[in-house]
Short mmCIF file of C-alpha atoms in Angstrom, two decimals:
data_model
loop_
_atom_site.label_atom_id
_atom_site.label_comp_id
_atom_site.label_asym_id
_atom_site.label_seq_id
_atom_site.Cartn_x
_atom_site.Cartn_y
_atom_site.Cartn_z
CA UNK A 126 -78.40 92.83 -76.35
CA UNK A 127 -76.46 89.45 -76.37
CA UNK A 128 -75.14 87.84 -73.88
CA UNK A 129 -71.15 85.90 -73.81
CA UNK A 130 -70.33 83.13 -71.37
CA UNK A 131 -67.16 81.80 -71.18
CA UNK A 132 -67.76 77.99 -71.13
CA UNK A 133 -69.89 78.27 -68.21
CA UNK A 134 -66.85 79.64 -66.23
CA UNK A 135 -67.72 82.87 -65.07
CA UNK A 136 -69.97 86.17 -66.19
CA UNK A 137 -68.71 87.99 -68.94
CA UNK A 138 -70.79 91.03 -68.15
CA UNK A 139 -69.53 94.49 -68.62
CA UNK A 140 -71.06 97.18 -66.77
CA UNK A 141 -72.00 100.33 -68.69
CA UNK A 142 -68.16 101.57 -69.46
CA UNK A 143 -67.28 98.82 -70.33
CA UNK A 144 -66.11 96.83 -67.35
CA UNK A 145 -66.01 93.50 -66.09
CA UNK A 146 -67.76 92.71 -62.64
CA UNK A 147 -66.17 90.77 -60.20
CA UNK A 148 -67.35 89.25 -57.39
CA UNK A 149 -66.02 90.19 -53.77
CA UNK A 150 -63.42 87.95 -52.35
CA UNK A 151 -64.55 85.69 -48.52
CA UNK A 152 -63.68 87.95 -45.68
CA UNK A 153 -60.81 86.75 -43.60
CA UNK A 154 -60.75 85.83 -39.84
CA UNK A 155 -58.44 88.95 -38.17
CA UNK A 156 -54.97 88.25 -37.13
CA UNK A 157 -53.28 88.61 -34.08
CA UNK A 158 -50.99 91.85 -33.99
CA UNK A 159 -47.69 90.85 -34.77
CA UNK A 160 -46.74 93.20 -31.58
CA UNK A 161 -48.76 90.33 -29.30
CA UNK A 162 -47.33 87.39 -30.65
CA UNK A 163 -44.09 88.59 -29.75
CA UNK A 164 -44.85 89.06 -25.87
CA UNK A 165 -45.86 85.37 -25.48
CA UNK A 166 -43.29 83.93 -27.26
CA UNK A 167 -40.62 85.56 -24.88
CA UNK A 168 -42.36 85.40 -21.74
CA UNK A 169 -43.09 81.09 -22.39
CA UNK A 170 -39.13 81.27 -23.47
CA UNK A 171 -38.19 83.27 -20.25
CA UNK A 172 -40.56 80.90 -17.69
CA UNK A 173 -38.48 77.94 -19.70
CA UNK A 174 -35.22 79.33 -19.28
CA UNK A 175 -35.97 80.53 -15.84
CA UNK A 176 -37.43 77.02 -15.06
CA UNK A 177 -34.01 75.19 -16.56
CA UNK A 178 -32.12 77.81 -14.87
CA UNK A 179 -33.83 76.47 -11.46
CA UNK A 180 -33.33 73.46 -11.94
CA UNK A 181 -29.58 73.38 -12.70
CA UNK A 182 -28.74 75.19 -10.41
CA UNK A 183 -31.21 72.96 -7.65
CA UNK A 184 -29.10 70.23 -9.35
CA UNK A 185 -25.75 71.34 -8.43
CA UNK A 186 -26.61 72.61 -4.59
CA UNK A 187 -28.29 69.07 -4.09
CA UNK A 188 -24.61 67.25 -5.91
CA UNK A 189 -22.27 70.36 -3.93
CA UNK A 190 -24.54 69.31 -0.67
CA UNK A 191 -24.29 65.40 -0.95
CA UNK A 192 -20.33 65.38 -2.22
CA UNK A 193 -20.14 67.71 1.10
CA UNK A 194 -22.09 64.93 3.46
CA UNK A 195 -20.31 62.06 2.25
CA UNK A 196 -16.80 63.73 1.97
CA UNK A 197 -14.30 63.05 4.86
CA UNK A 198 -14.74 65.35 7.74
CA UNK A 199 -12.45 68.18 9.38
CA UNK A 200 -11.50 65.71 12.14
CA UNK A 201 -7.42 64.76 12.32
CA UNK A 202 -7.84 62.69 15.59
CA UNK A 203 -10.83 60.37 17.35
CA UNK A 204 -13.44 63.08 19.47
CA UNK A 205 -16.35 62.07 21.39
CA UNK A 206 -19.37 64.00 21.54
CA UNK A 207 -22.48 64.27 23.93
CA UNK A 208 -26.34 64.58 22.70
CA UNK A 209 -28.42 65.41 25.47
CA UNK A 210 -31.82 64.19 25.47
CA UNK A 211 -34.44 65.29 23.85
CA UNK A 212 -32.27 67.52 21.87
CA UNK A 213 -33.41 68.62 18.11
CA UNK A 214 -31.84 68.08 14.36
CA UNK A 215 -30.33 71.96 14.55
CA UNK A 216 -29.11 71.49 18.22
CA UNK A 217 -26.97 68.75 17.70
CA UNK A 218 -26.07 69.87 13.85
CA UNK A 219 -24.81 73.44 15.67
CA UNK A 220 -23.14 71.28 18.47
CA UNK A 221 -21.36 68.93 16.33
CA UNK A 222 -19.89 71.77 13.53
CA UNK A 223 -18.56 74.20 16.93
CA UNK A 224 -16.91 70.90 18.21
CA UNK A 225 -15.22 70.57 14.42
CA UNK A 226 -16.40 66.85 14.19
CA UNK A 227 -18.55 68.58 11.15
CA UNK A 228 -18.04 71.38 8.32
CA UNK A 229 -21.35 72.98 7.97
CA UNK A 230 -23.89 72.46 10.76
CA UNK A 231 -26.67 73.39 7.78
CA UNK A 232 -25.63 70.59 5.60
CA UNK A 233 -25.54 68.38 8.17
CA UNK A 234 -28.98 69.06 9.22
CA UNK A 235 -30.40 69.32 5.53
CA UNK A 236 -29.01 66.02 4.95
CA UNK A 237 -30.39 63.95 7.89
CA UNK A 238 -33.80 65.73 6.97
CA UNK A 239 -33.63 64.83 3.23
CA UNK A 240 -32.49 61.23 4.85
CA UNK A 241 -35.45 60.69 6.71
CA UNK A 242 -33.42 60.59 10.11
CA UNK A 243 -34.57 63.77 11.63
CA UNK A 244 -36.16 61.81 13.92
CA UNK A 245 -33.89 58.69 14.29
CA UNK A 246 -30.86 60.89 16.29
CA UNK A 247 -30.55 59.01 19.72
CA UNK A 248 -29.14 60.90 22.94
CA UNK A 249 -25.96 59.48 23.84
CA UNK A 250 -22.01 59.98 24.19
CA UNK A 251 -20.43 58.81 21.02
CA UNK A 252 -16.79 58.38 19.36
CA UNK A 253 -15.98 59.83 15.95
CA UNK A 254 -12.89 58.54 14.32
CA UNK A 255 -10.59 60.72 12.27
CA UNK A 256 -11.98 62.20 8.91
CA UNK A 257 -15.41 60.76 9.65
CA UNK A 258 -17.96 61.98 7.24
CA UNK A 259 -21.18 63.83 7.98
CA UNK A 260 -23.00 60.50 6.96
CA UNK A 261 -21.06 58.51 9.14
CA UNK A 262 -21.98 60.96 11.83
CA UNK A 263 -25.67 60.52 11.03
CA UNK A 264 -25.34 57.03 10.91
CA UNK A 265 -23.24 56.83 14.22
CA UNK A 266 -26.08 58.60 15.79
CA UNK A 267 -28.67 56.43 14.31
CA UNK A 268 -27.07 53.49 15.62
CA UNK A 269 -27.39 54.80 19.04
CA UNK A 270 -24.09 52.81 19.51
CA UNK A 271 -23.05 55.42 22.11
CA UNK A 272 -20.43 55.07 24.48
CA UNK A 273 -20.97 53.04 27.62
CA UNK A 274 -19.49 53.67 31.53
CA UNK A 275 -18.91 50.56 33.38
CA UNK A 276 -20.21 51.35 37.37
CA UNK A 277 -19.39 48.41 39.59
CA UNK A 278 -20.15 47.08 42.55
CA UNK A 279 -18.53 44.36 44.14
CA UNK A 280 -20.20 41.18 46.18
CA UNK A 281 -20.24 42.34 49.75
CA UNK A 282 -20.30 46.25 50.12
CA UNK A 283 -22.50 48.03 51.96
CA UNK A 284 -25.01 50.83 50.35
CA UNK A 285 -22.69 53.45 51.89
CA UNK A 286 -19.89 51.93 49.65
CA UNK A 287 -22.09 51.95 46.56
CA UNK A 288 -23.48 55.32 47.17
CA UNK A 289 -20.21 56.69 47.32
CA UNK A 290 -18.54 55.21 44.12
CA UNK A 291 -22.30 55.92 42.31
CA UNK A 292 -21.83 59.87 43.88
CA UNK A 293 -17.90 60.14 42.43
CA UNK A 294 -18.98 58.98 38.73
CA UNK A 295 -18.18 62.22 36.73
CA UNK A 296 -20.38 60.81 33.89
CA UNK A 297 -23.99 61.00 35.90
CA UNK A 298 -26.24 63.46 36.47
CA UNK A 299 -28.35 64.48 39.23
CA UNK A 300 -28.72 63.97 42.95
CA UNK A 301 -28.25 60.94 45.19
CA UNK A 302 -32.03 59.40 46.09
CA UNK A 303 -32.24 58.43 49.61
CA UNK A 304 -30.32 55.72 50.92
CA UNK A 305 -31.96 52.20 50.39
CA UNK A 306 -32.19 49.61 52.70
CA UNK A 307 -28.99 47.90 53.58
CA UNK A 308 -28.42 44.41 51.44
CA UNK A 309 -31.15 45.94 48.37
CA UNK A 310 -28.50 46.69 46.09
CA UNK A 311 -27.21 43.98 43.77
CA UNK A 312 -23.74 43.71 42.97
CA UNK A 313 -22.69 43.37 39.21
CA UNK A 314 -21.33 45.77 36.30
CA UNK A 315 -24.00 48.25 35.23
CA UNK A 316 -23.02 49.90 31.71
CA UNK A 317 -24.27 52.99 31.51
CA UNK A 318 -24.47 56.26 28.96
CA UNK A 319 -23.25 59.63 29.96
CA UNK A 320 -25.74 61.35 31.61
CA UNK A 321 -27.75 59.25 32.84
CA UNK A 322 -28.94 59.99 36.53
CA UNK A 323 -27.73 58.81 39.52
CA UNK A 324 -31.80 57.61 41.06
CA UNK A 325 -31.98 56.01 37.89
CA UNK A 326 -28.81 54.00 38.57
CA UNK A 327 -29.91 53.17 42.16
CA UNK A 328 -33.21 52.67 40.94
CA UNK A 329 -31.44 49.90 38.43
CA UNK A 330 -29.37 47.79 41.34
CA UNK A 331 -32.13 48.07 43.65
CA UNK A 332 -35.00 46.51 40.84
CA UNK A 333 -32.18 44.06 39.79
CA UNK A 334 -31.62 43.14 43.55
CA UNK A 335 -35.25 42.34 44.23
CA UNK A 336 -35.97 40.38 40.87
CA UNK A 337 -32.62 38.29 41.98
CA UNK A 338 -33.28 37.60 45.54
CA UNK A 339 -36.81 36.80 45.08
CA UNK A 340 -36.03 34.18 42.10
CA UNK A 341 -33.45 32.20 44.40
CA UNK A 342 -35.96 32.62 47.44
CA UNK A 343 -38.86 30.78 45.57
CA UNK A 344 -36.56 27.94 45.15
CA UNK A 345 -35.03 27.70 48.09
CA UNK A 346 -35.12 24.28 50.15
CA UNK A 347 -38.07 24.13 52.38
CA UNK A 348 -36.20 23.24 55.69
CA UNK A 349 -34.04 26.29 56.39
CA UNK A 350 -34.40 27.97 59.96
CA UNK A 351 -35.51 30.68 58.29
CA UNK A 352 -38.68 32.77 58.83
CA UNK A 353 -38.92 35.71 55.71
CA UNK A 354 -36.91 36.85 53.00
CA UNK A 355 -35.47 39.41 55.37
CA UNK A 356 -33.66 36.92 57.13
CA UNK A 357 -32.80 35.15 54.23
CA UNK A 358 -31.15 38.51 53.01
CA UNK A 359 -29.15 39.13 56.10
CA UNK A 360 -27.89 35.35 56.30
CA UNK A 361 -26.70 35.49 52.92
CA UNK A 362 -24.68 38.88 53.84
CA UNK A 363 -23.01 37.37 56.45
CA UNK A 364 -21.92 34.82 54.18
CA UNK A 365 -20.73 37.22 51.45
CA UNK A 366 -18.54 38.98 54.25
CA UNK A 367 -17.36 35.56 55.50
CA UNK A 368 -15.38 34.30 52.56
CA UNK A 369 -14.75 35.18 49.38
CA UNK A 370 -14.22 32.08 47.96
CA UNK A 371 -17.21 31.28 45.66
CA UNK A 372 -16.55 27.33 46.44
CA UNK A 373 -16.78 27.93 49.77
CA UNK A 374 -19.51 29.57 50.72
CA UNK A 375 -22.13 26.71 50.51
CA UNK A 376 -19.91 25.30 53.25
CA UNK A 377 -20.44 28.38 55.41
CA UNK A 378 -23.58 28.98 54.64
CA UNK A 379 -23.81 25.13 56.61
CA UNK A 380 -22.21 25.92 59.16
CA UNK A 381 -24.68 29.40 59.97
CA UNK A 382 -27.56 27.27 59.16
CA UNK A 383 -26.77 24.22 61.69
CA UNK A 384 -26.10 26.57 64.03
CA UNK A 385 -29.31 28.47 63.66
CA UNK A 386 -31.07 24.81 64.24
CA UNK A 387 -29.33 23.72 67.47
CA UNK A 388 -30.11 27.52 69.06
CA UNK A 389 -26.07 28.84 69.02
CA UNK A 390 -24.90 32.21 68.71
CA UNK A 391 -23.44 32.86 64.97
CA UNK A 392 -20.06 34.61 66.46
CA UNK A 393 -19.74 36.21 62.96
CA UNK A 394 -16.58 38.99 63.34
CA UNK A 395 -18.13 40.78 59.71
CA UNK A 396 -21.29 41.24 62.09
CA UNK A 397 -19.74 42.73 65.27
CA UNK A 398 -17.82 44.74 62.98
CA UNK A 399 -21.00 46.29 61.50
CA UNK A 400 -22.80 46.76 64.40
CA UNK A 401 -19.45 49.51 65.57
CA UNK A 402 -18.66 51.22 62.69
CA UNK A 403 -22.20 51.03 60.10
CA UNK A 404 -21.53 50.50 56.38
CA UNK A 405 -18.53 53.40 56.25
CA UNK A 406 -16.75 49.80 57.45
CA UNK A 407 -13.77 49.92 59.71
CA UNK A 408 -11.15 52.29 59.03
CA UNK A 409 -8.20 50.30 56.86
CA UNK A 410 -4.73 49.74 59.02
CA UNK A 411 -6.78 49.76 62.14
CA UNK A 412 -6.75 46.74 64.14
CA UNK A 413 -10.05 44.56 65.51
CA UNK A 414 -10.41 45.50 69.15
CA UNK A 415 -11.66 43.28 72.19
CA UNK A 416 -13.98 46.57 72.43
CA UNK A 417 -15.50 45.92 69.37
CA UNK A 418 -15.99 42.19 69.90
CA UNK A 419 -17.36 43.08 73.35
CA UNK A 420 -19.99 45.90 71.81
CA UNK A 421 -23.80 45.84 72.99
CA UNK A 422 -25.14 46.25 69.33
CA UNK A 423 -27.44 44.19 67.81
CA UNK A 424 -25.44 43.58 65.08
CA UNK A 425 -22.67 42.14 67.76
CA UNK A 426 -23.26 37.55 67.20
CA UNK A 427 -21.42 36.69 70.14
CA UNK A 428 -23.90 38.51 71.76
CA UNK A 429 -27.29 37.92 70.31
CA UNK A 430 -28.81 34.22 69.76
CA UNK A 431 -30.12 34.26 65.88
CA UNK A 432 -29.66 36.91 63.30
CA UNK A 433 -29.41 40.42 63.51
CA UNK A 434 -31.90 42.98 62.94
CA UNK A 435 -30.87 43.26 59.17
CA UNK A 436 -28.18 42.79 56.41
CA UNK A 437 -24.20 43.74 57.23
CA UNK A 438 -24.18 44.06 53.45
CA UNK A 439 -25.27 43.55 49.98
CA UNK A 440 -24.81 40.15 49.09
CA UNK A 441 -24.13 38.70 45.62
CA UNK A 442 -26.22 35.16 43.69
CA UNK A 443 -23.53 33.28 44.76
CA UNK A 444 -23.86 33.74 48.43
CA UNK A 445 -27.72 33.58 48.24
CA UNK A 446 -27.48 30.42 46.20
CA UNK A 447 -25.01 29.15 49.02
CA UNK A 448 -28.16 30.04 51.87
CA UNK A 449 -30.90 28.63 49.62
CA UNK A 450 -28.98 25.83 49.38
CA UNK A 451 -26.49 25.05 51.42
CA UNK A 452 -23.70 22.18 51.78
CA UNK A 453 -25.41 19.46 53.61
CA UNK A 454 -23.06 18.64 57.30
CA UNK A 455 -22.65 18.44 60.47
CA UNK A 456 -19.94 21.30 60.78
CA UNK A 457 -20.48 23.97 63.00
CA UNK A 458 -17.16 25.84 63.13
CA UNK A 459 -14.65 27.30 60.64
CA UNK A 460 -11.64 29.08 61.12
CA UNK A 461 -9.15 31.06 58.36
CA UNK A 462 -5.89 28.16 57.03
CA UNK A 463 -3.84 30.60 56.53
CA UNK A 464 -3.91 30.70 52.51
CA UNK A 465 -7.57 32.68 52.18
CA UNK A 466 -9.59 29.98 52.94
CA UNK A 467 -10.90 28.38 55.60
CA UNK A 468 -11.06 24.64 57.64
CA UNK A 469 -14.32 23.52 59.05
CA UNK A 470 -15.18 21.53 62.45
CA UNK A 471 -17.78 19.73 63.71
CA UNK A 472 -16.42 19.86 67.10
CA UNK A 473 -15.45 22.18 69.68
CA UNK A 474 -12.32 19.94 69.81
CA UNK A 475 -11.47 19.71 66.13
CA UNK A 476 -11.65 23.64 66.37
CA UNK A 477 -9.67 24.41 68.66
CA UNK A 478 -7.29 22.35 66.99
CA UNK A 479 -7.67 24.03 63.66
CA UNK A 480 -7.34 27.29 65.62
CA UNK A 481 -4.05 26.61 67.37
CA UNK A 482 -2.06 25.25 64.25
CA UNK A 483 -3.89 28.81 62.84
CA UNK A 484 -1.92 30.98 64.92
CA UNK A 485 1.22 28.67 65.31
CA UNK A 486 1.07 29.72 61.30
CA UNK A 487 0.97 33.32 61.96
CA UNK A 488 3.56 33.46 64.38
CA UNK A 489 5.36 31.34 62.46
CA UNK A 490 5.10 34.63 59.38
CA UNK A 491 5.54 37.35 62.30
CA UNK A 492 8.77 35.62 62.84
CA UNK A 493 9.89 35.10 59.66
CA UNK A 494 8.77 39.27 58.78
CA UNK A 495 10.92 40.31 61.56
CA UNK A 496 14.02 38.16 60.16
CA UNK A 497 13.43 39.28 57.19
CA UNK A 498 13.11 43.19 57.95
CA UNK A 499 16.37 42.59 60.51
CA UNK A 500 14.37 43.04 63.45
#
């Protein structure tokens, strides 16, 4: 039997009818079902769609929510607005949209938190001009530029005084404290915000009052007839009720002071006056009375040799500067001129003098008041 190959190539056998044999092609690795492939392919293009979906629409609540925080606000006219202390992001966001100084209290709040100013808000009063937008509002607030109440009290009133005006401010809170000494209180400008309490105000004057006194005491000239800081207190408030004249009172404060040294009563009026009607003061219109010059207080100098038991009043730097250091003479009297100030002695002659040409003055103005009103 012979046997044919094709150059080599390949087995030209036939099997018994005939036939050629081939060999068996390599098995192939199987296939995914067509039915599978199809499930991924739309569930990776619906997570992608879904994601870009997400994302747009993120996209156009974070641009409809930052053109809404920087737009101009639903205000036509300036408002002010309160923040009470310790008061949260969605407090003052649901505060600020009822009082219609904001649109949407939620926007508001979303964008101070996105900001990074949740926590940057400061208690206060505050103005917001017309139109202002939500980010000037959370900027305003930032700023804790709030709006400031001026409570003042002048040189020379008495705690009773200051109580009263501090217990008729609309724009504190709270209770009065107990009264303070007499002459504790220092008298200046205090600014303060809406709300704030009416111990912490006192608390304010009375801390400022004992940091001022004790500066001017410590450097006070060291030959004054003058035993504590009490007394140097009290001196100084007779010389705040004395005159009013800032220029002046160095000169009084002499006179007191070289009085105190030779042993003489003070015959201060502002101390008799104190003694008979306390720091309410005396009533306005009513006239000094040779009762109350006569009184048995110990408030009442042309009764008592020294100073009294305490202040007549709360006295300002100028009038302690005036007792720390007072105007070196030899005067010991000093009676009103007529024009608001006053004319100073050294002797019981020279002011007596001064006194008489006093009251030729005022008789001189009765008259000329009667003329004048046809009396």
């Amino acid at each position: 039997m012979n046997d044919h190959y094709a150059d080599g190539s390949g087995d030209d056998r036939r099997n018994p009818r005939g036939r050629k044999f081939q060999s068996s092609p390599a098995p192939k690795p199987p296939r995914r079902s067509r039915h599978s492939r199809n499930q991924l392919v739309i569930f990776l293009n619906f997570c992608l769609t879904a994601g870009l979906f997400v994302l747009l629409a993120v996209g156009a609540i974070l641009y409809w929510g930052k053109s809404e925080f920087e737009r101009p606000g639903p205000l036509t006219k300036e408002a002010t607005y309160v923040v009470p202390r310790s008061t949260g992001v969605s407090s003052i966001a649901s505060g600020l949209e009822s009082e219609g100084i904001v649109s949407d209290a939620q926007v508001f709040e979303y964008g101070v938190r996105l900001s990074g100013a949740g926590g940057q808000l400061k208690a206060g009063e505050y103005a917001f001009p017309a139109g202002a937008s939500m980010r000037q509002v959370m900027e305003k607030l930032k700023s804790g530029e709030s709006i400031m109440h001026a409570v003042t009290i002048p040189e020379g009133w008495t705690v009773y005084r200051a109580y009263e005006r501090i217990a008729n401010a609309d724009f504190l809170t709270g209770d009065m404290p107990g009264e303070v000494p007499e002459g504790t209180l220092k008298p200046d400008t205090y600014l303060v915000q809406r709300g704030t309490t009416r111990k912490e105000v006192v608390r304010q004057m009375k801390g400022a009052q004992d940091q001022l006194v004790e500066e001017i005491w410590e450097g006070r000239e060291p030959d004054l007839p003058i035993k504590d800081i009490g007394q140097f207190i009290t001196l100084a408030s007779i010389v705040e009720r004395e005159t009013g004249i800032a220029g002046e009172r160095p000169h009084v404060a002499s006179v007191f002071i070289n009085r105190l040294k030779k042993g003489m009563r003070l015959d201060s009026d502002p101390t008799f006056l104190y003694g008979v009607y306390g720091g309410e003061g005396k009533p306005s219109g009513q006239p000094v009375s040779q009762s109350d010059k006569d009184s048995e207080t110990p408030y009442n100098t042309y009764k008592i040799r020294g100073l009294p038991p305490g202040p007549i009043a709360n006295p300002g730097r100028a009038a302690l500067e005036a007792v720390a250091h007072p105007l070196e003479t030899d005067d010991l009297f000093f009676v009103a001129d007529g024009t608001g100030g006053h004319v100073f002695a050294s002797s019981l002659k020279e002011h007596n003098n001064n006194v008489a040409k006093y009251r030729a003055l005022q008789r001189q103005r009765n008259a000329e008041e009667e003329a004048a009103s046809g009396g």
